Short mmCIF file of C-alpha atoms and ligand atoms in Angstrom, two decimals:
data_model
loop_
_atom_site.label_atom_id
_atom_site.label_comp_id
_atom_site.label_asym_id
_atom_site.label_seq_id
_atom_site.Cartn_x
_atom_site.Cartn_y
_atom_site.Cartn_z
CA MET M 1 -22.38 -40.80 -106.45
CA PHE M 2 -18.85 -42.55 -107.18
CA SER M 3 -18.24 -46.70 -108.29
CA ASN M 4 -15.07 -46.63 -108.81
CA VAL M 5 -11.50 -45.11 -107.50
CA ILE M 6 -7.92 -45.63 -108.13
CA VAL M 7 -5.31 -45.20 -105.89
CA LYS M 8 -1.37 -46.25 -106.22
CA LYS M 9 0.69 -47.16 -103.15
CA PRO M 10 3.52 -44.55 -102.56
CA GLY M 11 6.85 -46.08 -103.15
CA LYS M 12 10.02 -45.96 -100.71
CA SER M 13 11.29 -42.95 -103.76
CA TYR M 14 8.22 -40.96 -102.29
CA VAL M 15 10.45 -38.86 -99.64
CA GLU M 16 12.74 -37.83 -102.44
CA GLY M 17 9.72 -36.52 -104.38
CA LEU M 18 8.35 -32.47 -104.91
CA THR M 19 7.64 -30.63 -101.94
CA THR M 20 7.49 -26.82 -101.54
CA SER M 21 7.03 -27.10 -97.49
CA ASN M 22 8.98 -27.36 -94.31
CA LEU M 23 7.60 -30.11 -92.77
CA GLY M 24 10.25 -32.38 -93.07
CA THR M 25 11.40 -35.71 -94.75
CA PRO M 26 8.20 -37.89 -94.70
CA ASN M 27 8.46 -41.26 -92.45
CA TYR M 28 7.95 -44.52 -94.95
CA GLU M 29 6.45 -46.79 -92.59
CA GLU M 30 3.60 -44.33 -90.84
CA LEU M 31 3.28 -42.90 -95.03
CA LEU M 32 2.12 -46.72 -95.46
CA ILE M 33 0.13 -46.72 -92.39
CA GLN M 34 -1.69 -43.17 -93.74
CA HIS M 35 -2.35 -44.75 -97.34
CA GLU M 36 -3.63 -48.18 -95.83
CA ASN M 37 -6.31 -46.30 -94.08
CA TYR M 38 -7.46 -43.76 -96.63
CA VAL M 39 -7.90 -47.00 -98.79
CA GLU M 40 -10.15 -48.51 -96.46
CA ALA M 41 -12.03 -45.12 -95.51
CA LEU M 42 -12.73 -45.71 -99.32
CA LYS M 43 -13.79 -48.91 -99.35
CA ARG M 44 -16.36 -47.65 -96.35
CA CYS M 45 -17.83 -45.24 -98.59
CA ASN M 46 -19.04 -48.20 -100.93
CA VAL M 47 -16.72 -47.67 -103.91
CA GLU M 48 -14.37 -50.27 -105.93
CA VAL M 49 -10.80 -49.60 -105.54
CA THR M 50 -8.29 -50.20 -108.11
CA TYR M 51 -5.10 -50.55 -106.42
CA LEU M 52 -1.84 -50.08 -108.67
CA GLU M 53 1.68 -51.16 -107.05
CA LYS M 54 4.19 -48.57 -106.56
CA ASP M 55 6.39 -47.37 -108.93
CA GLU M 56 10.22 -46.43 -107.90
CA VAL M 57 11.16 -43.99 -111.04
CA TYR M 58 8.22 -41.80 -110.16
CA PRO M 59 8.62 -40.29 -106.49
CA ASP M 60 5.28 -38.22 -106.54
CA SER M 61 3.18 -40.95 -108.22
CA THR M 62 0.78 -41.80 -105.35
CA PHE M 63 -0.66 -38.62 -106.54
CA VAL M 64 -2.97 -40.55 -108.96
CA GLU M 65 -5.54 -37.13 -109.66
CA ASP M 66 -3.04 -35.24 -111.27
CA THR M 67 -2.49 -37.92 -114.43
CA ALA M 68 -6.82 -37.48 -115.60
CA VAL M 69 -9.79 -36.06 -114.79
CA LEU M 70 -12.51 -38.43 -115.17
CA THR M 71 -16.16 -37.81 -115.75
CA LYS M 72 -19.03 -40.70 -115.76
CA ASP M 73 -18.64 -40.62 -120.01
CA PHE M 74 -15.31 -39.97 -120.85
CA ALA M 75 -11.79 -39.93 -119.20
CA VAL M 76 -8.73 -36.93 -120.28
CA VAL M 77 -5.24 -38.34 -119.80
CA THR M 78 -3.22 -34.71 -118.67
CA ASN M 79 0.06 -33.67 -119.06
CA PRO M 80 1.78 -32.95 -115.66
CA GLY M 81 3.23 -29.65 -115.45
CA ALA M 82 6.36 -31.06 -113.40
CA GLN M 83 9.08 -32.69 -115.51
CA SER M 84 9.72 -35.62 -113.20
CA ARG M 85 5.92 -36.31 -113.15
CA ASN M 86 5.10 -35.84 -116.77
CA GLY M 87 6.11 -39.71 -117.50
CA GLU M 88 3.36 -40.59 -114.68
CA ILE M 89 0.55 -40.77 -117.26
CA ILE M 90 2.00 -43.29 -119.51
CA ALA M 91 1.13 -46.44 -116.68
CA MET M 92 -2.08 -44.50 -116.40
CA GLU M 93 -3.79 -44.82 -119.61
CA PRO M 94 -3.70 -48.36 -119.52
CA VAL M 95 -5.66 -48.62 -116.53
CA LEU M 96 -8.09 -45.88 -117.74
CA LYS M 97 -9.13 -47.75 -121.20
CA GLY M 98 -9.99 -50.49 -118.97
CA PHE M 99 -12.69 -48.24 -117.78
CA TYR M 100 -13.20 -45.93 -120.63
CA ASP M 101 -13.61 -46.20 -124.28
CA LYS M 102 -13.66 -42.69 -125.07
CA ILE M 103 -10.39 -40.90 -124.03
CA TYR M 104 -8.98 -37.31 -124.73
CA HIS M 105 -5.49 -36.04 -124.29
CA ILE M 106 -3.94 -32.69 -123.09
CA ASP M 107 -0.85 -31.92 -125.44
CA ALA M 108 2.29 -30.11 -125.07
CA PRO M 109 2.81 -26.73 -125.40
CA GLY M 110 -0.36 -27.24 -122.85
CA THR M 111 0.21 -28.41 -119.48
CA LEU M 112 -2.31 -29.60 -116.79
CA ASP M 113 -2.40 -31.15 -113.52
CA GLY M 114 -5.72 -32.66 -112.41
CA GLY M 115 -5.14 -31.28 -108.81
CA ASP M 116 -6.21 -27.86 -110.60
CA ILE M 117 -9.66 -29.14 -112.41
CA LEU M 118 -12.70 -29.48 -109.71
CA GLN M 119 -16.39 -30.59 -111.19
CA ALA M 120 -19.40 -28.93 -109.57
CA ASP M 121 -22.13 -30.49 -111.09
CA ASP M 122 -22.22 -29.71 -114.81
CA THR M 123 -19.50 -26.98 -114.45
CA PHE M 124 -15.99 -27.35 -114.07
CA TYR M 125 -13.09 -24.88 -112.75
CA ILE M 126 -9.78 -25.14 -114.39
CA GLY M 127 -7.05 -23.39 -112.08
CA ILE M 128 -4.13 -21.76 -114.13
CA SER M 129 -1.18 -22.40 -111.84
CA ALA M 130 2.82 -23.34 -111.53
CA ARG M 131 1.67 -26.76 -113.25
CA THR M 132 -1.55 -25.76 -115.19
CA ASN M 133 -0.84 -23.24 -118.17
CA GLU M 134 -3.22 -21.70 -120.48
CA GLU M 135 -2.41 -23.33 -123.19
CA GLY M 136 -3.68 -26.74 -120.81
CA ALA M 137 -6.42 -25.19 -119.61
CA GLU M 138 -7.96 -23.84 -122.89
CA GLN M 139 -7.65 -27.31 -124.11
CA LEU M 140 -9.75 -28.75 -121.37
CA LYS M 141 -12.44 -26.57 -121.28
CA SER M 142 -12.62 -27.03 -125.64
CA ILE M 143 -12.64 -30.62 -124.58
CA LEU M 144 -15.08 -30.33 -121.52
CA GLU M 145 -17.74 -27.79 -123.68
CA GLY M 146 -17.77 -30.32 -126.63
CA GLU M 147 -18.98 -32.68 -124.21
CA GLY M 148 -21.61 -30.33 -123.01
CA TYR M 149 -20.05 -29.29 -119.60
CA ARG M 150 -19.48 -25.51 -118.95
CA ALA M 151 -15.78 -24.75 -118.01
CA HIS M 152 -14.86 -21.52 -116.39
CA ILE M 153 -11.09 -20.96 -115.91
CA VAL M 154 -9.38 -19.39 -112.59
CA PRO M 155 -5.95 -17.83 -112.70
CA LEU M 156 -4.52 -19.03 -109.25
CA LYS M 157 -2.78 -16.25 -107.14
CA GLU M 158 -1.57 -18.50 -103.86
CA PHE M 159 -2.58 -22.01 -104.23
CA PHE M 160 -0.58 -24.39 -105.38
CA HIS M 161 -3.38 -26.61 -107.27
CA LEU M 162 -7.22 -25.37 -107.59
CA LYS M 163 -8.23 -28.07 -105.23
CA THR M 164 -5.64 -27.13 -102.70
CA GLY M 165 -8.13 -24.23 -101.69
CA ILE M 166 -11.37 -25.52 -103.04
CA ALA M 167 -13.49 -28.86 -102.64
CA TYR M 168 -17.42 -29.05 -104.32
CA ILE M 169 -19.83 -31.11 -101.55
CA GLY M 170 -22.82 -31.52 -103.66
CA ASN M 171 -26.14 -30.10 -103.29
CA ASN M 172 -24.67 -26.34 -103.97
CA LYS M 173 -22.00 -26.71 -101.46
CA MET M 174 -18.98 -24.99 -101.77
CA VAL M 175 -16.00 -25.87 -99.29
CA LEU M 176 -13.41 -22.42 -99.99
CA ALA M 177 -10.52 -20.74 -98.41
CA GLY M 178 -8.08 -17.96 -99.38
CA GLU M 179 -8.41 -16.55 -102.65
CA PHE M 180 -11.35 -18.07 -103.30
CA ILE M 181 -13.77 -16.84 -100.55
CA ASP M 182 -14.52 -13.65 -102.07
CA ASP M 183 -14.37 -14.94 -105.67
CA GLU M 184 -17.42 -13.93 -107.80
CA LEU M 185 -17.22 -17.23 -109.56
CA PHE M 186 -17.82 -19.09 -106.73
CA ALA M 187 -20.82 -16.42 -105.74
CA SER M 188 -23.56 -18.55 -106.16
CA TYR M 189 -23.14 -21.51 -103.81
CA ASP M 190 -23.88 -21.75 -100.08
CA LYS M 191 -20.12 -21.52 -99.04
CA ILE M 192 -18.22 -23.29 -95.78
CA VAL M 193 -15.69 -20.88 -95.14
CA ILE M 194 -12.10 -22.20 -94.28
CA PRO M 195 -10.12 -19.81 -92.12
CA LYS M 196 -6.08 -19.52 -92.70
CA ASP M 197 -5.54 -21.75 -89.64
CA ASP M 198 -7.50 -24.76 -91.14
CA GLU M 199 -6.74 -24.23 -94.81
CA TYR M 200 -5.33 -27.40 -95.26
CA SER M 201 -8.81 -29.01 -94.67
CA ALA M 202 -10.05 -27.39 -97.43
CA ASN M 203 -9.10 -30.37 -99.81
CA CYS M 204 -11.56 -32.56 -98.22
CA ILE M 205 -13.34 -35.05 -100.60
CA LEU M 206 -17.15 -35.87 -101.08
CA VAL M 207 -17.51 -39.92 -101.76
CA ASN M 208 -20.82 -40.90 -101.79
CA ASP M 209 -22.23 -40.38 -98.12
CA TYR M 210 -19.36 -39.22 -96.54
CA VAL M 211 -16.55 -36.21 -96.35
CA ILE M 212 -13.48 -37.58 -95.92
CA ILE M 213 -11.15 -34.46 -93.98
CA PRO M 214 -7.28 -34.44 -92.49
CA SER M 215 -7.96 -34.88 -89.40
CA GLY M 216 -6.91 -31.83 -86.72
CA TYR M 217 -9.61 -29.66 -87.94
CA PRO M 218 -12.23 -29.85 -85.38
CA ALA M 219 -13.85 -26.66 -86.80
CA THR M 220 -14.34 -27.97 -90.02
CA LYS M 221 -15.71 -31.28 -88.84
CA GLU M 222 -18.24 -29.15 -87.43
CA LYS M 223 -19.26 -26.84 -90.15
CA LEU M 224 -19.64 -30.12 -92.06
CA GLN M 225 -21.46 -32.01 -89.53
CA ALA M 226 -23.33 -28.90 -89.37
CA ALA M 227 -24.21 -28.67 -92.79
CA GLY M 228 -25.79 -32.63 -92.95
CA HIS M 229 -22.75 -34.36 -93.65
CA GLN M 230 -21.10 -37.70 -92.66
CA VAL M 231 -17.45 -37.16 -91.74
CA ILE M 232 -14.58 -39.58 -91.90
CA GLU M 233 -11.06 -38.17 -90.33
CA LEU M 234 -7.94 -39.38 -91.87
CA PRO M 235 -4.40 -38.42 -90.51
CA MET M 236 -2.71 -37.05 -93.44
CA SER M 237 0.74 -35.49 -91.44
CA GLU M 238 3.34 -37.71 -94.21
CA PHE M 239 1.15 -36.86 -97.24
CA GLN M 240 0.98 -33.01 -96.23
CA LYS M 241 4.93 -32.45 -95.84
CA GLN M 242 4.97 -33.50 -99.87
CA ASP M 243 2.16 -30.81 -100.57
CA GLY M 244 -0.37 -33.51 -100.97
CA GLY M 245 -4.08 -33.42 -99.75
CA LEU M 246 -6.35 -35.89 -99.70
CA SER M 247 -8.04 -35.57 -102.98
CA CYS M 248 -4.63 -35.74 -104.67
CA LEU M 249 -4.67 -39.72 -103.76
CA SER M 250 -7.19 -41.00 -106.13
CA LEU M 251 -9.32 -41.05 -109.08
CA ARG M 252 -12.66 -41.08 -108.15
CA PHE M 253 -15.66 -41.45 -110.55
C1 LIG U 1 3.87 -32.41 -106.67
O1 LIG U 1 4.38 -31.69 -106.01
O2 LIG U 1 3.25 -32.68 -107.76
C2 LIG U 1 3.25 -33.20 -105.08
N1 LIG U 1 4.37 -33.49 -104.47
C3 LIG U 1 2.09 -33.07 -105.01
C4 LIG U 1 1.03 -33.22 -105.88
C5 LIG U 1 -0.49 -33.02 -105.17
N2 LIG U 1 -1.55 -33.33 -105.67
C6 LIG U 1 -2.50 -32.35 -105.88
O3 LIG U 1 -2.88 -31.42 -105.23
N3 LIG U 1 -3.16 -32.93 -107.02
#
């Protein structure tokens, strides 16, 4: 169960952030509405929301997930792999100090984005991507193993971040898309397979009694309901335009 989430309001500079998509320029007014809906949905999931003010210096800073890896006992401040985003950790660290006594760090030359880290009970999966390098992945693996967790490194082939294509929704159930569907590492999970056309919905989040998914994916909704989950759907178009998904917008712990 999660008790807390951290979110950060997107600034106007959001529209100048990083993206690989060709979905067009985000509409700021629409973006704020979608962000507000996201925060309201989290409150419905019975978590305390820490709402950070916008920071125009960092266009992508609403994607707070990339700045930290959080467990119940300790935090790891990451070292984000994109130059324009690296300074986002400076404002996040004091926020984390309000919740944690034990804080680790990923240090250069290691780089690591929180979007590349998936926790499934006592096991972590660490993606190596354009943002997370081998050194950063090894640093996190040794921190996690030292704390009694299992950790596996997963070199990515196509996905942007690890969690772009995979989500753990509890009770041994894994939502998987693309290159992860047949990966031996995930063979022991009960799989909810997301086809290519619905791939964006593989980035969903379990928050206590609900799974939150992007709206517009009725087949994904049905599969999750059939697996016994209550589902909340949220419009995510303005975040998708900047390569962002549901997990990216919060730190949950
Ligand atoms: C970026 O390129 O860093 C942002 N535009 C999107 C970050 C998405 N974060 C995530 O998947 N955890």
